[in-house]
Tab-separated table of C-alpha atoms in Angstrom:
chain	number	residue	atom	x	y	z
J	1131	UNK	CA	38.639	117.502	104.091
J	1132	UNK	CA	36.850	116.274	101.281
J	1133	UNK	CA	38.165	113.837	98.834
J	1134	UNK	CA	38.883	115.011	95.268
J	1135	UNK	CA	37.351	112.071	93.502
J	1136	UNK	CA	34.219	112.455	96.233
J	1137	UNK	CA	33.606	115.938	94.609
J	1138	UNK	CA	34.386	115.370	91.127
J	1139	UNK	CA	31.854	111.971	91.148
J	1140	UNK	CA	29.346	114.722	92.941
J	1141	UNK	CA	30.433	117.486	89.821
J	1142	UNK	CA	29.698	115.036	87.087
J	1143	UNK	CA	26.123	113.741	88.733
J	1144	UNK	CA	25.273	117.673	88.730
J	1145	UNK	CA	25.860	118.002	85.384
J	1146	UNK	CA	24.212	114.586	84.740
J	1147	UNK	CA	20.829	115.964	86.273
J	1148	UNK	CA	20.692	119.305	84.992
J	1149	UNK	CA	21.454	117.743	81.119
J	1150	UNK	CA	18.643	115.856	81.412
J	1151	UNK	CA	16.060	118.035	83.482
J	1152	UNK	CA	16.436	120.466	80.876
J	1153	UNK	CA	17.551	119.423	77.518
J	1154	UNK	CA	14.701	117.677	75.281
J	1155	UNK	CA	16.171	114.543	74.221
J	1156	UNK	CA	13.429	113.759	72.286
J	1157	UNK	CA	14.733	116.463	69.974
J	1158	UNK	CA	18.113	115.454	70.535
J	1159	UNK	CA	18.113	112.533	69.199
J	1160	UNK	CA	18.644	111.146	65.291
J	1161	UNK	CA	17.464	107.699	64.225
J	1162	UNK	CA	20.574	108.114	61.566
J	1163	UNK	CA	23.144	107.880	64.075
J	1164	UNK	CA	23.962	104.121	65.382
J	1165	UNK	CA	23.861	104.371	68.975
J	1166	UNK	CA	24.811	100.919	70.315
J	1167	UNK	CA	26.204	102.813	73.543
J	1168	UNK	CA	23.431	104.769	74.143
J	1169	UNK	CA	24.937	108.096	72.633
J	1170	UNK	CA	22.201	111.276	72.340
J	1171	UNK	CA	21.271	111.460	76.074
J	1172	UNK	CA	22.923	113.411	79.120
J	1173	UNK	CA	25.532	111.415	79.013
J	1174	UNK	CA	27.232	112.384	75.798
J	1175	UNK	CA	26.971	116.323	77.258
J	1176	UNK	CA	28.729	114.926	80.170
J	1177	UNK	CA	31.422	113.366	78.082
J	1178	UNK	CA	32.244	116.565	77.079
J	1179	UNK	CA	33.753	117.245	80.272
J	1180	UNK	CA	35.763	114.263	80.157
J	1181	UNK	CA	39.798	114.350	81.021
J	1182	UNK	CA	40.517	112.019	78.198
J	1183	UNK	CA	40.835	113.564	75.244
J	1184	UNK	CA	39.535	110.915	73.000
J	1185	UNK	CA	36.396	110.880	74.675
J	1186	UNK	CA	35.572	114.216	74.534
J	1187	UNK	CA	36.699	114.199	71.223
J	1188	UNK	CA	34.061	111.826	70.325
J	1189	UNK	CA	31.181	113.599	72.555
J	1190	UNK	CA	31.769	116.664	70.554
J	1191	UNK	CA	31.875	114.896	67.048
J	1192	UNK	CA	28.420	113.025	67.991
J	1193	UNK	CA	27.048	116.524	69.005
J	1194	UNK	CA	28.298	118.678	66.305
J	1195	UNK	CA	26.367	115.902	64.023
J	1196	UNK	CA	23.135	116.150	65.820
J	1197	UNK	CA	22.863	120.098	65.971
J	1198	UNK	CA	24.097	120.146	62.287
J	1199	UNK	CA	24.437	117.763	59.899
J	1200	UNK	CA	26.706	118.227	57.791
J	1201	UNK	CA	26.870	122.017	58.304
J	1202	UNK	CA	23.932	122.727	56.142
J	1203	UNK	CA	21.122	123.274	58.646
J	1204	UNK	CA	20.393	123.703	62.669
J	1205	UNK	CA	18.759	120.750	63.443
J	1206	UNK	CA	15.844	121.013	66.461
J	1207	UNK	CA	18.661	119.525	68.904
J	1208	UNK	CA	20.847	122.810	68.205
J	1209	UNK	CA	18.813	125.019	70.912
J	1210	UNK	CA	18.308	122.420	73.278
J	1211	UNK	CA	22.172	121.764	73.607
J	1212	UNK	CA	23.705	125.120	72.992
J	1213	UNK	CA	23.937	126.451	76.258
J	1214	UNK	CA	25.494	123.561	77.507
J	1215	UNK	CA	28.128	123.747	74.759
J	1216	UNK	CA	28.946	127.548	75.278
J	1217	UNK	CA	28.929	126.305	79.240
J	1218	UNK	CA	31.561	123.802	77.943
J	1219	UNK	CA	33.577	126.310	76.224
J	1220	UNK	CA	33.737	128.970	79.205
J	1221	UNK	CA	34.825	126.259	81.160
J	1222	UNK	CA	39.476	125.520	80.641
J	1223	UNK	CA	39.045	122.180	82.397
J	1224	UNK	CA	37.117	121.138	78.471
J	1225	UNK	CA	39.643	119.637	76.296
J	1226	UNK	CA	37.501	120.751	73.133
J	1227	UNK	CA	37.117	123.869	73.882
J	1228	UNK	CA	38.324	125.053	69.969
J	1229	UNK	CA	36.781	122.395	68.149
J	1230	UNK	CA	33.405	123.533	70.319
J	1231	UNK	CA	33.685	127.020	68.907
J	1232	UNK	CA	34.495	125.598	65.145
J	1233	UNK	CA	30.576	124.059	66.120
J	1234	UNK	CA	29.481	127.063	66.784
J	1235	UNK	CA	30.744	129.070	63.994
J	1236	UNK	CA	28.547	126.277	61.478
J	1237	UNK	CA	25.703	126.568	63.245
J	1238	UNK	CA	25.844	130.328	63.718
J	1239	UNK	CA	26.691	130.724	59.672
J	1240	UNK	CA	23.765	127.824	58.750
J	1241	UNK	CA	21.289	129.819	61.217
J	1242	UNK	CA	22.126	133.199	59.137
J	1243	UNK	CA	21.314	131.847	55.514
J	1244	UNK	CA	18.060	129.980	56.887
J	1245	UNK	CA	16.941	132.979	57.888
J	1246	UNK	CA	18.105	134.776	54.574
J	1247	UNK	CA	17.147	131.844	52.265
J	1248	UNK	CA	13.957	132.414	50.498
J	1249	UNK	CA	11.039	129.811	50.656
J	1250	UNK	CA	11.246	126.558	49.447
J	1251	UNK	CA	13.983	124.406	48.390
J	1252	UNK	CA	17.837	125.765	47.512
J	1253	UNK	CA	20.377	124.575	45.769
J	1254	UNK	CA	20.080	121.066	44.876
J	1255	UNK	CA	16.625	120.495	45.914
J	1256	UNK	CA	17.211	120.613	49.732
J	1257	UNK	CA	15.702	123.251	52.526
J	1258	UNK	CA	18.012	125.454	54.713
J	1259	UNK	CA	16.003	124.966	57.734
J	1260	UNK	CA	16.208	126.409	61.386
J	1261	UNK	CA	13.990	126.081	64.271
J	1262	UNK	CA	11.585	128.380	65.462
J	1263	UNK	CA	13.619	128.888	69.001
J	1264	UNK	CA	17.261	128.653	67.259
J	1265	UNK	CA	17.168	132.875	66.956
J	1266	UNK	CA	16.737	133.595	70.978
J	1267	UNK	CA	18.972	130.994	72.134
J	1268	UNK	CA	21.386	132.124	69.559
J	1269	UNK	CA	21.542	135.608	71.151
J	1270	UNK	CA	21.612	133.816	74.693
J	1271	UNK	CA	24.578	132.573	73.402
J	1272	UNK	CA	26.327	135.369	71.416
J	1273	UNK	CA	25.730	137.388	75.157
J	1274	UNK	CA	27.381	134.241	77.105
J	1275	UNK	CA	30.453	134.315	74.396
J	1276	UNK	CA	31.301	137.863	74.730
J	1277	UNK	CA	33.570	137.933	78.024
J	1278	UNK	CA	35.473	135.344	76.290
J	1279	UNK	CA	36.802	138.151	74.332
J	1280	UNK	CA	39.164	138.884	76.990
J	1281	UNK	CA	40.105	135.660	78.251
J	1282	UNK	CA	43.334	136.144	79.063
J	1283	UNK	CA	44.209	132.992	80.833
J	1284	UNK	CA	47.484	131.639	79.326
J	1285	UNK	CA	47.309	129.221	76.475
J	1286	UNK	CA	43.902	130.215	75.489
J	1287	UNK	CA	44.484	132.353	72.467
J	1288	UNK	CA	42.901	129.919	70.047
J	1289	UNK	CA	39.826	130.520	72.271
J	1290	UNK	CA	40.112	134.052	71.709
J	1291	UNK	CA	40.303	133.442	68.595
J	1292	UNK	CA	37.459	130.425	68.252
J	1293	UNK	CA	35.054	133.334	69.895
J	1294	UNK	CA	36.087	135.913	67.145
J	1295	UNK	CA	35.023	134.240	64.478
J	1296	UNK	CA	32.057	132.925	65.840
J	1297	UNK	CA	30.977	136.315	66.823
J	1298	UNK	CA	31.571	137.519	63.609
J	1299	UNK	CA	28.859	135.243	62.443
J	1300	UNK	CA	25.937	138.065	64.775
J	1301	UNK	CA	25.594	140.006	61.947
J	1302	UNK	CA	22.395	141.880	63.647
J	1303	UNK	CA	24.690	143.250	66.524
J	1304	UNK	CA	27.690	144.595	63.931
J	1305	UNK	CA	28.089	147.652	65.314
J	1306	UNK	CA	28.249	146.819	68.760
J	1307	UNK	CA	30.638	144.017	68.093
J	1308	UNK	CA	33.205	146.058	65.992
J	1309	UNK	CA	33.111	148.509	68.503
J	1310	UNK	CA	34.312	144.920	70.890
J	1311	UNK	CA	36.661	143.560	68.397
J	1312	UNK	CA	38.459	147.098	67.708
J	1313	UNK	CA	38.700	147.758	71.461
J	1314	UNK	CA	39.797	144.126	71.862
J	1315	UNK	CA	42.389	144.194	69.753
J	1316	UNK	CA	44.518	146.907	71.347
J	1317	UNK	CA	45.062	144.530	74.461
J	1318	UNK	CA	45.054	141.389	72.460
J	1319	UNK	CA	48.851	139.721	73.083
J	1320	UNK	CA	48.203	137.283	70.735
J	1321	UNK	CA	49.465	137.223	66.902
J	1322	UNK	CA	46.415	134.202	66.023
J	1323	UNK	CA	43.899	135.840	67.987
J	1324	UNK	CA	44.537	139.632	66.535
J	1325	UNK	CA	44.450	138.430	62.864
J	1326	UNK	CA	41.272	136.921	63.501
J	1327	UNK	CA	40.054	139.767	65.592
J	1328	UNK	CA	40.746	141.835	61.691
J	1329	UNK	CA	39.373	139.172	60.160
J	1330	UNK	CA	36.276	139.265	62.125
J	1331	UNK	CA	35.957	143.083	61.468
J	1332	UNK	CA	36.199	142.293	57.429
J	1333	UNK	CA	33.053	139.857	58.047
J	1334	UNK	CA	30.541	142.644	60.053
J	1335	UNK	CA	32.165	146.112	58.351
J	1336	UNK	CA	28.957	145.714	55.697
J	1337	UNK	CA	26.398	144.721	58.238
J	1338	UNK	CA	27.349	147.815	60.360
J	1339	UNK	CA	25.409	151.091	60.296
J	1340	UNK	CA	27.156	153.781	62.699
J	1341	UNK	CA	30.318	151.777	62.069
J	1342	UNK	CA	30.751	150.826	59.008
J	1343	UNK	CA	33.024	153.667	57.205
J	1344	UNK	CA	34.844	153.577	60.206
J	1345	UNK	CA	35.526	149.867	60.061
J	1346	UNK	CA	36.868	150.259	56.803
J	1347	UNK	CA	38.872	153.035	57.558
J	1348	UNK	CA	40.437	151.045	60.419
J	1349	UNK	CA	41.016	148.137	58.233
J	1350	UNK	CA	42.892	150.437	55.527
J	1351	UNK	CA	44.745	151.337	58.531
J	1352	UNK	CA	46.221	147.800	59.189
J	1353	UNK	CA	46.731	147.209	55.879
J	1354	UNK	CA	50.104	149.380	55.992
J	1355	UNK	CA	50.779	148.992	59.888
J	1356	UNK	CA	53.807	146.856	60.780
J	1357	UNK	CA	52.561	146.929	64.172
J	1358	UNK	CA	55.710	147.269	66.687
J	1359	UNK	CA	58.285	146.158	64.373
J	1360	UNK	CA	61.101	144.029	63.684
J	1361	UNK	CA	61.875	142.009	67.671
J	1362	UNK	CA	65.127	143.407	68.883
J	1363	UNK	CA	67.888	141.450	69.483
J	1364	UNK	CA	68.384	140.616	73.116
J	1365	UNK	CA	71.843	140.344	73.524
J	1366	UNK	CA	72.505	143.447	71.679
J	1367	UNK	CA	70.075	146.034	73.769
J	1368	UNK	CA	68.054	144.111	76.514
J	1369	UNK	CA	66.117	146.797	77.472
J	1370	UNK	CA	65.156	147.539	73.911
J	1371	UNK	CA	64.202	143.905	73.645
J	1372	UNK	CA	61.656	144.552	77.207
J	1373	UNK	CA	60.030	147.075	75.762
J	1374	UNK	CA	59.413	145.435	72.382
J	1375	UNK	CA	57.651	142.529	74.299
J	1376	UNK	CA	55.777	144.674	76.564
J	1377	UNK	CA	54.172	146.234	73.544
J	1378	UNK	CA	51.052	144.940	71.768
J	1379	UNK	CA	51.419	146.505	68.393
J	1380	UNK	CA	50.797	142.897	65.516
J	1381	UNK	CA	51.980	143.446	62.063
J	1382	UNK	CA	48.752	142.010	60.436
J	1383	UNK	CA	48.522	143.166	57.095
J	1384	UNK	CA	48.086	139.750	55.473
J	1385	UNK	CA	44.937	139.622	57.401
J	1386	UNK	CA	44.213	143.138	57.083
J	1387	UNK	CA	44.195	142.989	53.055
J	1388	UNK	CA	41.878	139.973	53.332
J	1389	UNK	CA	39.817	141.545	55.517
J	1390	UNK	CA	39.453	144.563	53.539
J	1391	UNK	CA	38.637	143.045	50.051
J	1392	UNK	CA	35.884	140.650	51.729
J	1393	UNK	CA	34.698	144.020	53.392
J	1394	UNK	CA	34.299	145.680	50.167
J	1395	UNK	CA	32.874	142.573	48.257
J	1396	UNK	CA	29.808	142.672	50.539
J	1397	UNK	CA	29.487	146.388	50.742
């Protein structure tokens, strides 16, 4: 039999080699980040992988800097590292998985307005930049997100969620995607992950064509749904109590009212 540490020394050289056969650290790394450890090379991917927390913590924090800033742009090291961060976040055994996804959301949101921006500087004086070959890997990654819709393995509802709001960010596929989020939320068990699954509907309802009235239609809808009601009691009527939690039905009108008004802001 082979020995556990044997294949998880062989797992992390695997990852080691194929971070840096095909990443371009040269665009990876940023002379404004000290890197007395030698951060910005395959190892920091690696160290995303990492069973202690605080090092994966860490990876993730030097990453999220490199691919953006400070949320303002997608740096040339965004493509070259994205699939290896959406890897990360398919993957449970990744620690970071959420804080991955809250990544992803900047980069996905900075990507949008550098492609909406005008020429030349904004605000301030400074450029909302993205590279030439952010756009394809960005839909590499939206497709490689999308199962992660239904990820149903227990605990993972902030992933669920992480994805939803990310995904709200692919404006160019709205239709398809509300179509996703509406089936979605009929099976979602989750309270978090449903409000954000609304919430991600209020975000693409504009940028839909075929979908749109009937985006806002739906989210009128949940704006006066209680969803399954008040939980039973379980000592009074057990069987009513079953059949509550058996049922998916959220009361998310908070959400739903939020979503709606942001909806109809942008329309």
């Amino acid at each position: 039999m082979n020995d556990p540490e044997d294949a998880g020394a062989s797992a992390g050289a695997e990852l080691t080699a194929r971070f840096t056969a095909e990443v371009d650290w040269t665009k990876v790394v940023d002379p404004a980040i000290p890197k007395p450890e030698g951060q910005c090379g395959p190892d920091l991917l690696e160290w995303l992988w990492s069973p202690d927390l605080r090092t994966a913590h860490d990876a993730h924090a030097t990453l999220h800097f490199v691919c953006c800033g400070d949320g303002g742009s997608v740096r040339p090291a965004a493509p070259e590292v994205l699939p290896f961060l959406v890897e990360a976040v398919r993957d449970p055994a990744v620690k970071v998985r959420p804080q991955i996804l809250e990544t992803l959301a900047v980069l996905a949101r900075a990507g949008n307005e550098a492609r909406a921006a005008a020429p030349g500087p904004g605000p301030g004086g400074w450029w909302r930049t993205a590279p030439a070959a952010w756009p394809a890997a960005w839909e590499r990654a939206v497709d490689a997100l999308l199962p992660l819709l239904a990820d149903d393995v227990e605990g993972d509802e902030d992933v669920r969620a992480g994805v939803a709001a990310v995904l709200a960010r692919a404006t160019h596929r709205a239709d398809d995607l509300v179509d996703r989020f509406l089936a979605r939320f009929e099976d979602e068990p989750d309270l978090s992950a449903a409000e954000q699954l609304v919430l991600a509907v209020g975000e693409l309802a504009p940028h839909a064509v075929e979908r749109r009235e009937g985006a806002v239609s739906w989210l009128r809808q949940r704006t006066t749904d209680a969803g399954k009601g008040e939980e039973p009691d379980m000592d009074d009527d057990i069987e009513a109590w079953l059949a509550w939690m058996e049922q998916h039905g959220h009361d998310v009108r908070p959400a739903a009212i939020v979503a709606l008004r942001r909806a109809l802001q942008l329309l």
